[in-house]
Amino acid sequence: MKTVLHLTPSGSQFWRQSREGWQPHDGPSSGPVWVVTDLAEEGFAEIQIPRIFGRDRQAFVARQVANRFPDTAYRTGLPVRHVGGLMDRIAPPRQSLLGLDAAQRIDAALATLASPLAGVWTTSMLLAQIGCKATLPPELFVALPGPDALRIVVIKNREPVLTRLIAGVTLADDQAAEIVRTLRHLENTRVLARGTHRHGVLMLGGDDAMAARLAPDQLELLALPPPWSVSQPDDWRFALFDLAIKSPPGQLAPLARRAEFVASQWRQLAYGASVLVVGLSVWVASDNLRAIAASEAGRTQAQADLQGLTVQLTEAEQRMKGFGVAADVVHRAVTLDREEILSAPALAGPLHQLGAIVGRHEAVRLGQLSWRLLPPGRPACAGGAPNPTGAAEPTAADGAAVVPARRVELSFDITPPEAQRATTRAQMVSSLSSALGKLDGVSLVRDPAKEMPQAALSGGASNTDVDKPLSWCLSLPGVLAPATPSPPANPVARQP
């Protein structure tokens, strides 16, 4: 709940805002106190300012405020309306001031406060805020009738220039007369032009017949601006209290009087800024938090998988102990099985192709036929040329090095017919060699077709060469074995 201290010439009164409205309050306040004065010592002044800027302008205004209201600390400069050209908007040439020459009375009232002071506002300044609305004329009289006095505030060019508090004026005729007397004073001092147009009067309460009383003196009673045009307050003091607790411009109390209240406001702003910064930090770090959570989940899953593999390995070792064979022996047996037995290629296909090629020549007899699995890197056919492929050592799909291909050496002899002519034999040997060389992956290391021309050049074939068997030696493709074969998933699945 908000608390307002209302200071008038007749005394002071605390008011507290509740759901039912503003109610008188006699006890101590539980929160800050807003002070609203309605005293005759309230006054406006207007000063002219040279074309200066920044700190020089602020210092000049402060000196002018002190000169215009030297006997009180309750004084301030009012906000400036930015009108005119660019330079007038940057450095306005005129500014209004507000002061309250009742320092001792204000100090005595503030000394009784047990709660922080939110600020001091005058009724004149609050009325000026109502009268400076854009929906009203720029020149205006704002009148507030009270139970003991009449307050008049004069506005020119939407700036307050004069305020009066006339005590004892409660009748409608007297109120109209005081408004007219104020107009004549301003015309005599040339603040307002005489007889150029009708001046508006905003009457906050009072007699309904006030318009007829003001009309003969070129004064026009105006309608209330929103939101009061919809529902006029029963007591305009409470409307001014509602304006004051919003802390509008025109606060008069020095900072030393308001230190506790200002500190609490800054503290609340700091708390709000801290909450905002924390929220922004959490929002910015949300991606990192999600990445950390995903990494932690992956680490937990990896630990669970590792524990599962450890349990499986322990169970496998326990089962292996029941066979009476050490685990390394089983591993070596599995490695031997992979390197020597499983790596041996199937020869059914190559032998079938060889039989088909030899079978084309019915008079040929197949003699010796032998094959063997060569160790990695050893050339085929003892005494023959090195590995004819000459390829570099292969690699696996994942980039791991593998052992060179294990090839198969296949050799066989053919005995030609005894009565076969040399030319026919040469054609038969050339046909066999050509057919063998066309097989996929086959390298012909020893080829009799290449040796027969050499024999002919040395003097022709003899009778002993006719009975000599013809020998071929082939290199068949084998398999690529991993360089470091991994152990089987379950090493006890096959018993040694």
PDB file of C-alpha atoms in Angstrom, residues 323 325-326 329-330 333 491-492 494-496:
ATOM      1  CA  PHE A 323      38.495 -77.395 -20.424  1.00  0.00           C
ATOM      2  CA  VAL A 325      43.553 -75.606 -21.624  1.00  0.00           C
ATOM      3  CA  ALA A 326      45.136 -72.212 -21.076  1.00  0.00           C
ATOM      4  CA  VAL A 329      46.915 -71.849 -26.171  1.00  0.00           C
ATOM      5  CA  VAL A 330      43.355 -71.413 -27.440  1.00  0.00           C
ATOM      6  CA  ALA A 333      45.135 -72.366 -32.049  1.00  0.00           C
ATOM      7  CA  PRO A 491      37.214 -68.155 -27.698  1.00  0.00           C
ATOM      8  CA  VAL A 492      35.714 -71.225 -26.113  1.00  0.00           C
ATOM      9  CA  ARG A 494      35.442 -74.303 -30.571  1.00  0.00           C
ATOM     10  CA  GLN A 495      37.310 -76.801 -28.467  1.00  0.00           C
ATOM     11  CA  PRO A 496      40.897 -77.509 -29.484  1.00  0.00           C
TER      12      PRO A 496
END
